[in-house]
Each structure stands twice: as structure tokens, then as C-alpha cells.
Short mmCIF file of C-alpha atoms in Angstrom, two decimals:
data_model
loop_
_atom_site.label_atom_id
_atom_site.label_comp_id
_atom_site.label_asym_id
_atom_site.label_seq_id
_atom_site.Cartn_x
_atom_site.Cartn_y
_atom_site.Cartn_z
CA UNK A 20 75.13 48.18 49.58
CA UNK A 21 73.61 50.82 47.34
CA UNK A 22 73.42 48.51 44.14
CA UNK A 23 71.32 46.07 46.66
CA UNK A 24 69.19 49.04 47.77
CA UNK A 25 68.46 49.94 44.25
CA UNK A 26 67.49 46.51 43.53
CA UNK A 27 65.32 46.14 46.28
CA UNK A 28 63.65 49.61 45.31
CA UNK A 29 63.12 48.15 41.56
CA UNK A 30 61.38 45.09 42.93
CA UNK A 31 59.42 47.05 45.34
CA UNK A 32 58.10 49.75 42.76
CA UNK A 33 57.54 46.53 40.62
CA UNK A 34 55.15 45.31 43.21
CA UNK A 35 53.61 48.32 44.02
CA UNK A 36 52.79 48.74 40.52
CA UNK A 37 51.47 45.36 40.02
CA UNK A 38 49.43 45.72 42.85
CA UNK A 39 48.32 49.10 41.90
CA UNK A 40 47.40 48.05 38.60
CA UNK A 41 45.20 45.04 40.04
CA UNK A 42 43.50 48.06 42.36
CA UNK A 43 42.72 50.34 39.16
CA UNK A 44 41.51 47.39 37.43
CA UNK A 45 38.84 46.23 39.88
CA UNK A 46 38.00 49.79 40.65
CA UNK A 47 36.96 50.18 36.50
CA UNK A 48 33.82 48.83 35.66
CA UNK A 49 33.38 46.73 32.65
CA UNK A 50 32.51 47.99 29.40
CA UNK A 51 28.76 47.31 27.94
CA UNK A 52 28.41 45.54 24.65
CA UNK A 53 25.58 46.81 22.73
CA UNK A 54 24.46 45.71 19.14
CA UNK A 55 24.97 48.46 16.65
CA UNK A 56 22.39 46.84 14.04
CA UNK A 57 19.97 43.69 13.82
CA UNK A 58 16.56 42.64 12.19
CA UNK A 59 14.66 44.39 14.92
CA UNK A 60 14.85 47.91 13.63
CA UNK A 61 15.02 46.70 10.26
CA UNK A 62 12.24 47.18 7.31
CA UNK A 63 10.95 44.72 5.67
CA UNK A 64 11.45 45.01 1.93
CA UNK A 65 9.65 42.77 -1.24
CA UNK A 66 11.65 42.78 -4.64
CA UNK A 67 11.01 40.85 -7.81
CA UNK A 68 14.10 38.98 -9.30
CA UNK A 69 15.97 41.56 -11.30
CA UNK A 70 14.09 44.52 -9.82
CA UNK A 71 15.24 47.01 -7.95
CA UNK A 72 14.34 49.69 -5.07
CA UNK A 73 15.83 53.27 -4.54
CA UNK A 74 16.62 54.39 -0.56
CA UNK A 75 17.58 57.79 0.03
CA UNK A 76 19.08 58.50 3.70
CA UNK A 77 19.17 61.43 6.17
CA UNK A 78 23.17 61.60 6.60
CA UNK A 79 25.84 60.92 4.53
CA UNK A 80 26.75 56.92 3.57
CA UNK A 81 30.13 55.44 5.21
CA UNK A 82 29.95 52.04 5.16
CA UNK A 83 27.30 49.41 3.82
CA UNK A 84 26.81 45.89 4.94
CA UNK A 85 25.09 42.96 2.76
CA UNK A 86 24.36 39.91 4.45
CA UNK A 87 24.13 37.98 1.35
CA UNK A 88 25.37 39.28 -1.99
CA UNK A 89 24.18 36.48 -4.18
CA UNK A 90 20.24 37.12 -2.93
CA UNK A 91 20.84 41.16 -3.50
CA UNK A 92 23.14 43.33 -3.83
CA UNK A 93 23.23 47.12 -2.62
CA UNK A 94 24.75 49.93 -4.81
CA UNK A 95 25.95 53.46 -3.71
CA UNK A 96 25.60 55.92 -6.53
CA UNK A 97 25.91 59.38 -4.16
CA UNK A 98 26.60 59.91 -0.75
CA UNK A 99 22.79 59.75 0.44
CA UNK A 100 21.53 57.55 -2.34
CA UNK A 101 21.73 53.58 -2.72
CA UNK A 102 19.86 51.35 -5.05
CA UNK A 103 18.87 47.71 -3.44
CA UNK A 104 19.10 44.97 -6.81
CA UNK A 105 17.58 41.47 -6.03
CA UNK A 106 19.62 38.77 -7.96
CA UNK A 107 17.79 35.65 -7.03
CA UNK A 108 14.96 34.20 -5.10
CA UNK A 109 15.94 33.92 -1.18
CA UNK A 110 16.38 36.17 2.38
CA UNK A 111 18.96 38.87 3.43
CA UNK A 112 19.38 41.78 5.07
CA UNK A 113 21.38 45.26 4.23
CA UNK A 114 22.43 47.53 7.05
CA UNK A 115 23.44 51.51 6.41
CA UNK A 116 26.23 53.45 8.73
CA UNK A 117 27.32 57.20 8.68
CA UNK A 118 30.42 58.13 9.54
CA UNK A 119 30.29 57.83 12.99
CA UNK A 120 29.38 54.35 12.86
CA UNK A 121 25.75 54.58 13.79
CA UNK A 122 23.15 52.41 12.06
CA UNK A 123 21.02 54.90 9.78
CA UNK A 124 18.71 52.46 7.95
CA UNK A 125 18.42 48.35 8.25
CA UNK A 126 16.13 46.56 5.64
CA UNK A 127 14.92 42.94 5.64
CA UNK A 128 15.06 41.82 1.84
CA UNK A 129 12.78 39.19 0.91
CA UNK A 130 13.75 38.57 -3.11
CA UNK A 131 10.42 36.39 -4.45
CA UNK A 132 9.30 35.81 -8.25
CA UNK A 133 8.24 38.98 -10.01
CA UNK A 134 4.62 38.67 -9.62
CA UNK A 135 3.65 41.81 -11.13
CA UNK A 136 2.60 39.51 -14.41
CA UNK A 137 0.54 37.54 -12.16
CA UNK A 138 -1.20 40.72 -10.60
CA UNK A 139 -2.09 42.35 -13.79
CA UNK A 140 -3.32 39.12 -15.58
CA UNK A 141 -5.95 38.53 -12.70
CA UNK A 142 -7.00 42.04 -12.95
CA UNK A 143 -7.55 41.61 -15.67
CA UNK A 144 -9.71 38.59 -15.91
CA UNK A 145 -11.35 39.50 -13.02
CA UNK A 146 -11.78 42.84 -12.31
CA UNK A 147 -14.43 43.07 -9.71
CA UNK A 148 -12.40 41.15 -7.51
CA UNK A 149 -9.99 42.15 -4.49
CA UNK A 150 -7.06 40.00 -4.79
CA UNK A 151 -3.42 40.44 -3.31
CA UNK A 152 -0.71 38.40 -4.50
CA UNK A 153 2.33 38.05 -1.97
CA UNK A 154 5.60 36.05 -2.71
CA UNK A 155 6.79 33.87 -0.07
CA UNK A 156 10.17 32.12 -1.02
CA UNK A 157 9.56 30.83 -4.58
CA UNK A 158 5.59 30.40 -3.91
CA UNK A 159 3.00 32.47 -3.56
CA UNK A 160 -0.24 33.60 -1.52
CA UNK A 161 -3.12 34.48 -2.91
CA UNK A 162 -5.41 36.30 -0.55
CA UNK A 163 -8.54 38.78 -0.64
CA UNK A 164 -11.88 38.64 -1.57
CA UNK A 165 -14.12 37.33 -4.74
CA UNK A 166 -17.74 36.79 -5.29
CA UNK A 167 -17.86 33.38 -6.26
CA UNK A 168 -15.89 30.20 -6.09
CA UNK A 169 -15.49 29.92 -9.59
CA UNK A 170 -13.63 33.52 -9.38
CA UNK A 171 -11.03 32.19 -6.74
CA UNK A 172 -10.69 29.01 -9.17
CA UNK A 173 -9.74 31.12 -11.68
CA UNK A 174 -7.23 33.06 -9.89
CA UNK A 175 -5.48 30.11 -9.10
CA UNK A 176 -5.54 28.88 -12.21
CA UNK A 177 -3.83 31.58 -13.78
CA UNK A 178 -1.31 32.25 -10.80
CA UNK A 179 -0.27 28.34 -11.43
CA UNK A 180 -0.27 28.88 -15.04
CA UNK A 181 2.24 31.87 -14.54
CA UNK A 182 4.71 30.50 -12.42
CA UNK A 183 5.93 28.20 -15.22
CA UNK A 184 6.36 31.19 -17.73
CA UNK A 185 10.16 31.73 -17.70
CA UNK A 186 10.93 28.25 -16.79
CA UNK A 187 13.26 25.91 -18.39
CA UNK A 188 11.07 22.90 -16.85
CA UNK A 189 7.37 22.95 -17.02
CA UNK A 190 6.54 21.18 -13.30
CA UNK A 191 3.61 21.37 -11.40
CA UNK A 192 3.21 24.31 -9.59
CA UNK A 193 0.18 23.76 -7.19
CA UNK A 194 1.88 23.05 -4.03
CA UNK A 195 3.73 26.39 -4.49
CA UNK A 196 0.37 28.07 -4.21
CA UNK A 197 -1.41 28.87 -0.84
CA UNK A 198 -5.31 29.89 -1.74
CA UNK A 199 -6.41 31.88 0.96
CA UNK A 200 -8.94 33.96 -1.21
CA UNK A 201 -12.39 34.17 0.72
CA UNK A 202 -16.15 33.95 -1.23
CA UNK A 203 -18.15 36.46 -0.23
CA UNK A 204 -21.86 34.96 0.52
CA UNK A 205 -21.18 31.67 -0.94
CA UNK A 206 -24.42 30.73 -2.70
CA UNK A 207 -26.34 27.78 -2.24
CA UNK A 208 -27.58 25.27 -4.81
CA UNK A 209 -30.78 23.37 -4.39
CA UNK A 210 -30.82 20.20 -6.51
CA UNK A 211 -34.28 18.94 -7.39
CA UNK A 212 -34.24 15.52 -8.65
CA UNK A 213 -36.51 12.90 -10.39
CA UNK A 214 -35.60 9.68 -11.09
CA UNK A 215 -38.60 7.21 -12.51
CA UNK A 216 -37.92 3.98 -13.98
CA UNK A 217 -40.18 1.46 -15.78
CA UNK A 218 -39.16 -2.45 -15.63
CA UNK A 219 -41.06 -5.04 -17.47
CA UNK A 220 -40.36 -8.80 -17.64
CA UNK A 221 -41.87 -11.25 -19.25
CA UNK A 222 -41.26 -15.22 -18.51
CA UNK A 223 -42.39 -18.37 -20.36
CA UNK A 224 -41.44 -21.78 -19.55
CA UNK A 225 -42.70 -25.09 -21.09
CA UNK A 226 -41.21 -28.70 -20.64
CA UNK A 227 -42.46 -32.16 -20.05
CA UNK A 228 -40.64 -34.63 -17.47
CA UNK A 229 -40.35 -38.08 -18.47
CA UNK A 230 -39.69 -41.17 -15.70
CA UNK A 231 -39.87 -44.46 -17.13
CA UNK A 232 -38.45 -47.81 -16.49
CA UNK A 233 -39.05 -50.61 -19.02
CA UNK A 234 -38.05 -54.22 -18.23
CA UNK A 235 -38.29 -57.36 -19.86
CA UNK A 236 -37.03 -60.38 -18.08
CA UNK A 237 -34.25 -59.75 -15.76
CA UNK A 238 -33.65 -56.49 -18.00
CA UNK A 239 -34.53 -52.99 -17.29
CA UNK A 240 -34.40 -49.78 -19.00
CA UNK A 241 -34.71 -46.46 -16.95
CA UNK A 242 -35.42 -43.19 -18.67
CA UNK A 243 -35.59 -40.07 -16.83
CA UNK A 244 -35.63 -36.57 -18.77
CA UNK A 245 -35.76 -33.30 -16.18
CA UNK A 246 -36.28 -29.78 -17.38
CA UNK A 247 -33.37 -27.60 -16.02
CA UNK A 248 -34.81 -24.17 -17.20
CA UNK A 249 -31.42 -22.51 -16.74
CA UNK A 250 -32.45 -19.38 -17.49
CA UNK A 251 -35.26 -18.97 -14.67
CA UNK A 252 -34.52 -21.99 -12.77
CA UNK A 253 -36.64 -24.60 -11.98
CA UNK A 254 -40.59 -24.29 -11.40
CA UNK A 255 -42.24 -25.53 -8.02
CA UNK A 256 -44.66 -28.54 -8.27
CA UNK A 257 -47.23 -25.95 -8.08
CA UNK A 258 -46.86 -24.73 -11.87
CA UNK A 259 -47.38 -28.49 -12.81
CA UNK A 260 -50.54 -28.78 -14.88
CA UNK A 261 -51.60 -32.16 -12.77
CA UNK A 262 -51.54 -30.41 -9.60
CA UNK A 263 -54.10 -28.19 -11.21
CA UNK A 264 -56.23 -31.00 -12.10
CA UNK A 265 -56.11 -31.07 -15.67
CA UNK A 266 -55.97 -34.05 -17.76
CA UNK A 267 -52.53 -35.19 -19.09
CA UNK A 268 -52.34 -36.80 -22.26
CA UNK A 269 -51.17 -39.79 -20.58
CA UNK A 270 -54.23 -39.95 -18.24
CA UNK A 271 -53.46 -40.06 -14.36
CA UNK A 272 -55.66 -38.20 -11.48
CA UNK A 273 -55.45 -34.53 -10.70
CA UNK A 274 -53.36 -34.43 -7.77
CA UNK A 275 -50.56 -37.45 -8.81
CA UNK A 276 -48.11 -37.30 -11.83
CA UNK A 277 -49.84 -38.47 -15.33
CA UNK A 278 -48.53 -41.75 -16.38
CA UNK A 279 -48.93 -45.32 -17.68
CA UNK A 280 -48.30 -48.98 -15.90
CA UNK A 281 -48.17 -51.98 -17.37
CA UNK A 282 -46.18 -55.30 -17.63
CA UNK A 283 -43.44 -54.12 -19.50
CA UNK A 284 -42.74 -51.29 -17.39
CA UNK A 285 -43.83 -47.42 -16.46
CA UNK A 286 -44.15 -44.45 -18.09
CA UNK A 287 -44.63 -41.23 -16.09
CA UNK A 288 -44.95 -37.86 -17.25
CA UNK A 289 -45.17 -34.44 -15.75
CA UNK A 290 -46.14 -31.42 -17.74
CA UNK A 291 -44.39 -28.03 -16.45
CA UNK A 292 -45.76 -24.81 -18.02
CA UNK A 293 -45.44 -21.14 -16.66
CA UNK A 294 -46.17 -17.99 -18.42
CA UNK A 295 -45.46 -14.97 -15.93
CA UNK A 296 -45.26 -10.79 -16.94
CA UNK A 297 -44.28 -8.43 -14.84
CA UNK A 298 -43.93 -4.63 -14.33
CA UNK A 299 -41.68 -2.33 -11.92
CA UNK A 300 -42.14 1.25 -11.42
CA UNK A 301 -39.05 3.04 -9.20
CA UNK A 302 -39.44 6.62 -8.26
CA UNK A 303 -37.42 9.04 -6.12
CA UNK A 304 -37.41 12.84 -6.17
CA UNK A 305 -34.95 13.97 -3.57
CA UNK A 306 -34.18 17.61 -2.92
CA UNK A 307 -30.54 18.34 -1.66
CA UNK A 308 -28.98 21.87 -0.99
CA UNK A 309 -25.22 22.08 -0.85
CA UNK A 310 -23.13 25.23 -0.81
CA UNK A 311 -21.16 26.41 -3.85
CA UNK A 312 -18.17 24.58 -4.19
CA UNK A 313 -18.98 21.47 -2.03
CA UNK A 314 -20.74 18.14 -2.01
CA UNK A 315 -24.00 16.69 -1.05
CA UNK A 316 -25.39 12.92 -1.37
CA UNK A 317 -28.65 11.04 -1.02
CA UNK A 318 -29.39 7.40 -0.77
CA UNK A 319 -33.13 5.80 -0.83
CA UNK A 320 -32.58 2.31 -0.82
CA UNK A 321 -30.80 -0.21 1.63
CA UNK A 322 -27.33 -2.14 2.55
CA UNK A 323 -27.10 -6.06 2.09
CA UNK A 324 -24.26 -7.76 4.54
CA UNK A 325 -21.54 -9.92 2.52
CA UNK A 326 -18.81 -11.47 4.22
CA UNK A 327 -14.88 -10.85 4.27
CA UNK A 328 -11.58 -12.32 5.46
CA UNK A 329 -9.93 -9.79 8.08
CA UNK A 330 -6.28 -11.60 8.44
CA UNK A 331 -3.45 -10.38 10.61
CA UNK A 332 -0.52 -12.26 10.08
CA UNK A 333 -1.38 -15.79 9.51
CA UNK A 334 -4.32 -15.73 11.42
CA UNK A 335 -7.69 -14.99 9.39
CA UNK A 336 -10.93 -14.11 11.18
CA UNK A 337 -14.36 -13.85 8.88
CA UNK A 338 -16.13 -10.37 9.24
CA UNK A 339 -19.22 -8.56 7.70
CA UNK A 340 -19.30 -5.37 5.36
CA UNK A 341 -22.36 -4.03 3.86
CA UNK A 342 -22.99 -2.64 0.58
CA UNK A 343 -25.53 0.26 -0.42
CA UNK A 344 -28.16 -0.37 -2.92
CA UNK A 345 -31.30 1.84 -4.27
CA UNK A 346 -31.43 5.15 -5.58
CA UNK A 347 -28.26 7.00 -5.21
CA UNK A 348 -27.48 10.95 -5.66
CA UNK A 349 -24.21 13.03 -5.30
CA UNK A 350 -23.86 16.20 -6.81
CA UNK A 351 -21.04 19.12 -6.91
CA UNK A 352 -22.20 22.35 -8.01
CA UNK A 353 -20.14 25.59 -8.40
CA UNK A 354 -22.01 28.98 -8.96
CA UNK A 355 -20.08 30.81 -12.33
CA UNK A 356 -22.17 33.82 -12.24
CA UNK A 357 -25.67 35.16 -11.28
CA UNK A 358 -28.15 32.45 -12.21
CA UNK A 359 -25.62 29.79 -13.89
CA UNK A 360 -24.30 26.78 -12.08
CA UNK A 361 -21.76 23.91 -12.82
CA UNK A 362 -23.04 21.14 -12.23
CA UNK A 363 -21.24 17.64 -11.64
CA UNK A 364 -23.91 15.16 -11.11
CA UNK A 365 -23.23 11.39 -10.07
CA UNK A 366 -27.24 9.07 -10.22
CA UNK A 367 -27.13 5.35 -9.65
CA UNK A 368 -30.16 3.16 -9.58
CA UNK A 369 -29.15 -0.37 -8.15
CA UNK A 370 -31.39 -3.65 -7.04
CA UNK A 371 -30.45 -7.06 -5.61
CA UNK A 372 -30.26 -9.27 -8.66
CA UNK A 373 -30.26 -13.55 -7.35
CA UNK A 374 -29.21 -14.38 -11.12
CA UNK A 375 -25.76 -12.20 -10.42
CA UNK A 376 -25.33 -13.81 -6.94
CA UNK A 377 -22.65 -16.46 -5.57
CA UNK A 378 -22.14 -18.81 -3.09
CA UNK A 379 -18.97 -18.84 -0.95
CA UNK A 380 -18.88 -21.74 2.17
CA UNK A 381 -22.36 -21.73 2.37
CA UNK A 382 -23.00 -18.07 2.55
CA UNK A 383 -25.23 -16.83 -0.70
CA UNK A 384 -24.07 -13.41 -1.28
CA UNK A 385 -27.04 -11.35 -3.71
CA UNK A 386 -25.64 -9.57 -6.81
CA UNK A 387 -26.52 -6.44 -8.06
CA UNK A 388 -28.01 -4.58 -11.26
CA UNK A 389 -27.02 -1.46 -11.93
CA UNK A 390 -27.51 1.99 -14.16
CA UNK A 391 -25.23 4.75 -13.45
CA UNK A 392 -24.74 8.18 -15.06
CA UNK A 393 -21.78 10.39 -14.25
CA UNK A 394 -21.54 14.00 -15.98
CA UNK A 395 -20.78 17.50 -16.05
CA UNK A 396 -23.04 20.02 -17.32
CA UNK A 397 -23.80 24.09 -16.82
CA UNK A 398 -27.24 25.15 -16.15
CA UNK A 399 -28.87 28.25 -15.55
CA UNK A 400 -31.16 27.99 -12.52
CA UNK A 401 -34.43 26.56 -12.78
CA UNK A 402 -33.29 24.66 -15.60
CA UNK A 403 -33.98 21.22 -16.31
CA UNK A 404 -31.23 18.47 -17.20
CA UNK A 405 -33.17 15.39 -18.33
CA UNK A 406 -30.91 12.00 -18.60
CA UNK A 407 -33.11 9.91 -20.90
CA UNK A 408 -32.29 7.00 -23.25
CA UNK A 409 -31.17 4.81 -20.49
CA UNK A 410 -32.89 1.58 -22.44
CA UNK A 411 -32.23 -1.82 -22.08
CA UNK A 412 -33.94 -4.89 -23.51
CA UNK A 413 -32.44 -8.41 -22.48
CA UNK A 414 -33.72 -11.52 -24.28
CA UNK A 415 -32.86 -15.13 -23.01
CA UNK A 416 -33.72 -18.37 -24.96
CA UNK A 417 -32.89 -21.95 -23.74
CA UNK A 418 -34.21 -25.14 -25.44
CA UNK A 419 -33.19 -28.47 -23.42
CA UNK A 420 -34.49 -31.41 -25.08
CA UNK A 421 -33.38 -35.46 -25.57
CA UNK A 422 -30.95 -35.21 -28.72
CA UNK A 423 -32.97 -36.94 -31.96
CA UNK A 424 -36.25 -37.16 -30.41
CA UNK A 425 -36.67 -33.56 -29.61
CA UNK A 426 -36.09 -32.64 -33.16
CA UNK A 427 -39.12 -35.02 -34.43
CA UNK A 428 -41.86 -33.09 -35.89
CA UNK A 429 -44.68 -32.47 -33.43
CA UNK A 430 -43.81 -35.16 -31.01
CA UNK A 431 -40.36 -33.91 -30.42
CA UNK A 432 -42.31 -31.20 -27.60
CA UNK A 433 -42.67 -33.80 -25.60
CA UNK A 434 -38.88 -34.62 -25.33
CA UNK A 435 -37.95 -30.49 -24.90
CA UNK A 436 -38.35 -27.78 -22.65
CA UNK A 437 -38.22 -24.22 -23.63
CA UNK A 438 -37.02 -21.36 -21.04
CA UNK A 439 -37.84 -17.75 -22.06
CA UNK A 440 -37.14 -14.11 -20.41
CA UNK A 441 -37.55 -10.91 -21.97
CA UNK A 442 -36.79 -7.75 -20.01
CA UNK A 443 -37.40 -4.14 -20.46
CA UNK A 444 -35.74 -1.64 -18.65
CA UNK A 445 -35.95 2.62 -19.40
CA UNK A 446 -34.71 4.82 -16.74
CA UNK A 447 -34.87 8.61 -16.66
CA UNK A 448 -33.54 11.42 -14.68
CA UNK A 449 -34.63 14.96 -14.48
CA UNK A 450 -32.19 17.56 -12.71
CA UNK A 451 -33.04 21.03 -11.48
CA UNK A 452 -30.54 23.02 -10.18
CA UNK A 453 -31.98 26.75 -8.01
CA UNK A 454 -29.94 28.68 -6.34
CA UNK A 455 -31.61 29.54 -3.08
CA UNK A 456 -31.97 31.91 0.07
CA UNK A 457 -32.33 30.27 3.70
CA UNK A 458 -36.19 31.50 4.50
CA UNK A 459 -37.83 31.74 8.40
CA UNK A 460 -38.82 28.63 9.88
CA UNK A 461 -42.67 30.33 10.30
CA UNK A 462 -42.97 30.11 6.28
CA UNK A 463 -42.18 26.31 6.33
CA UNK A 464 -44.90 23.47 6.69
CA UNK A 465 -44.25 20.16 7.78
CA UNK A 466 -46.18 16.81 6.94
CA UNK A 467 -47.09 16.24 10.32
CA UNK A 468 -48.77 19.90 10.29
CA UNK A 469 -52.41 19.97 11.62
CA UNK A 470 -52.37 16.05 12.62
CA UNK A 471 -53.89 14.42 15.81
CA UNK A 472 -54.97 10.93 16.37
CA UNK A 473 -58.93 10.37 16.03
CA UNK A 474 -61.14 9.93 19.41
CA UNK A 475 -62.15 6.23 19.80
CA UNK A 476 -65.83 6.64 19.23
CA UNK A 477 -64.80 8.28 15.75
CA UNK A 478 -62.17 5.26 14.93
CA UNK A 479 -64.23 2.54 15.94
CA UNK A 480 -67.90 3.37 14.76
CA UNK A 481 -66.68 5.87 11.38
CA UNK A 482 -63.21 4.37 10.45
CA UNK A 483 -60.90 7.34 10.74
CA UNK A 484 -57.47 7.30 11.99
CA UNK A 485 -56.70 11.01 12.43
CA UNK A 486 -58.64 14.36 12.58
CA UNK A 487 -57.33 17.57 11.42
CA UNK A 488 -57.72 20.73 13.50
CA UNK A 489 -57.61 24.26 11.91
CA UNK A 490 -55.31 26.66 12.76
CA UNK A 491 -55.93 28.72 16.15
CA UNK A 492 -57.27 32.29 15.78
CA UNK A 493 -57.53 32.01 11.87
CA UNK A 494 -60.67 33.41 10.62
CA UNK A 495 -62.27 31.20 7.71
CA UNK A 496 -64.80 32.60 5.29
CA UNK A 497 -67.83 30.13 4.80
CA UNK A 498 -68.04 30.73 0.90
CA UNK A 499 -64.33 29.93 0.58
CA UNK A 500 -64.04 27.01 2.89
CA UNK A 501 -62.74 24.04 1.54
CA UNK A 502 -64.74 20.60 1.94
CA UNK A 503 -62.75 17.46 1.36
CA UNK A 504 -59.49 16.00 1.59
CA UNK A 505 -56.29 17.63 2.01
CA UNK A 506 -52.66 17.16 3.33
CA UNK A 507 -49.59 15.55 1.97
CA UNK A 508 -50.31 12.02 1.36
CA UNK A 509 -53.98 11.44 0.08
CA UNK A 510 -55.67 7.53 -0.38
#
């Protein structure tokens, strides 16, 4: 009984202890988990490769944690001083703990390229600029302010050049540079352009058309000679001598082709002759204004349509596109320093030319005659660049005739035709850039200032199309008053 009682007592005790332990565990609150060190309380430190920073701590160092020793390493030389050394480009963090396990300091380490050489080079080349250089990974960010766009470009070029120093291979570094430099008070450049072209053309044509029919009995010989005039094209009947009433060598009436008719057949001749001289003057004077570093475009002319095929799969549909022609100008100015301008200029003069036209599916597409100049120069503000010497002298001459007979002296002229063309062109472009500043609207004038329609009596009786009023409130001295025509356009 005693043994049984002891066994029961032991079992009861065990059950009590288990129940008691469960009760105690339920009564004790759960332990709180705390973050001893994190990036939230860490300080940012930027290092160059093979560069170091010295850290002084308030208490003795017991433990050091370096997340990635391949990027940066921490060396403890005394109980309260540590050295952090950049190893390679990358990011890591370092934490320092005291004897009680508490965090004394934390650092987010960003190891970048050594940028001191780039900073010093930019400072020496552009001493008056405020440019900051910061590293992000294996790239850099340029920020700050400069006076001109040229200085911003200089800083960018220096950074791109020095990023290759120390590299085993030379690669393009433009994609590793973020240019966030701001230009203070960007200058505006106005370009005054004069495009002048003179075109002189001389055209001469002379030929004789024969239409001959000779017969004897049942035999008939037909001889036809028509002038092709391949250079300038065939003449219209209005340019033939007989249409002007001039007697031809073979006789005939003024209003019909000259000819002879007899029992053996008929001979009809038609002389075609023309001489033409023409001159063309092209003048355009556009004024354009653009911010330094930007582009501006001007076109005085038109657009002509031409057909194209738009295909989707195996289905093609005709469509129309347009091509510009006329006097065009595109320029990009960059203000280098006070009063000096680097100017990229593209100017073009084009006109429709039927001689270069083509015909597709019954549609005639005209060609273009183009004169173009593309250059980059450096000018002072107010200086003028003359693009001259663009001369063109073209001569075309064709003689067509009947073989053999056209070689006969004097009389051979009746069996041949001459087509002659001479064209001379000279183009001059004058370019003058100015550094300009905005003006008040009250200081500007328009071509229609002071314009007013004339009254009906003045238009009908005097032939006046407009009248001009004076400025209200203005006092004009009679002795200084101007009498005569004035305005923007005078006829």
C-alpha cells in the first residue's frame, strides 16, 4: 500500500508540476524583440576607392560588424578609434558596439570612384563656376550652376575624359554621367540672315521641220524631219516663223506651213526659232531668336505633294506626302563667353525644277534644284559671316539633224536643229548673330500701326486705299513735320 501510495503521490506531483508550469507560462508576458542596429540610425559616408575615414567613438569598442568586407573594411587601432577603408565600388554598412552590446555608431558606406581629381580639374578650368561632383555607384552626378552653356559642356567633357583614367580599357563614359548643371540666365541669340540669289538664263533654239512626200507612179517616198529639242523641250506653234507672218524660203501663206506642191509630190517646211533671256532674283531676310544651346528653324517657300505606297502585309494603298522647298534656315547658337558665339548654321535654297521631274503611273513628280551650305563658325556679337562664292555656270547644247545632209555647208542648216541653254547662278548668304535681351512691348512697332481704311470718297475720287492717323496726344512741331510717304512698305 505504501508503495502504491508513493507511486500515486509521485504521479500527482508530476501532474501538479505540469499544470503549475502551464499556469506560470501563461502568466509571464512574451519577450519584446528589438532591433539593436539598422540603417535608420546610420550616418551616410562617401568614400573613394583606396580612401579612408577616421572615426572617434565615445566609448570603448567591443564589437564591429561590417556587412560586406569586399566593399569596405573597418580597422580598430585603439579602444575608441577606428579606420574605415574603401576597397571597391559598392555599398555596405558598418556598426560599432560597446561592452554592453549597445550600438555606439552606424555608418552607411558608399564607395565610389575617386572624384577629387575631377573636382580639381573642373575648378582649375572653370574657376568662376559652382559645380559639385557626386558619385553614385560607378557613375557621377554633376550639379551646381554655371554662367553659360559652354561651361556646362566643358565640365561634362572633363568628367567624361577623367572617368577613363586608370581603366584598362577605354570605353564611352557618357552614359555614366548625369549632367544636372543649371545655366544662370541663359543668353538669347538673334540671327539676322540675308539670302540673295541671282539666276540668269539664256535659251536659244533654231530648227527646220520638213514634211516631204515624193511620188512617181505607184511609188511614194515620204520624208519627215521633226526637231526633238532635247535640252529645252519642243517649241509650241506660236514660236514658228510662219505664224508671225514672216515669208519662208519656200513660200507659203503666213498662217500655214510653208511648202511647195507639184505633180511629183509636196514639200512642206516649218522653221522653229526662239531666243529667250530671263533673270530671277531671290531675296529673303529672316530674323530668328533662340536660347543658347537650342535650335531654331525658318522656311519661306512651300510644299509639293508626291505619292508613296503604304503597305500593311500584302495590301498596299497609295498615300500623299509633302516635301518642303524654298529658302530654309536652321541654326544652333552657343554663347561661349561675353560677346562670342559658336554658331552651327544650315541654310538651303531650293526650287522646283521640271527638268528633274519623273512620271509614275501618270503622276508627274517635280524635281528640286538645291543649293545648301552647312558650317560651324565662331563670331562676335554683331559680326557678319558671308557665305559667298556659291557660283554655278551650266551650258547645254545639242545639234540634231539628218545624217550626211546636216554636214553640207550652208544648206546643211536646213536639215539640222540647235538647242542651247546657258544658266548662271550666284548665291550669297550673310549671317549676323546678336546677343539680345527682352524689350517692353511699348517699345515695339508693327507693320499695321496707324493703318486705317480710307473713306469711300477718298478711295473713289482720289484712288487712296488707306489713311494713316497720328498718335493721339502727340504734339508735332510744324517746322519738324515730315511730309511724304512713310511706313514699312512703300510703292
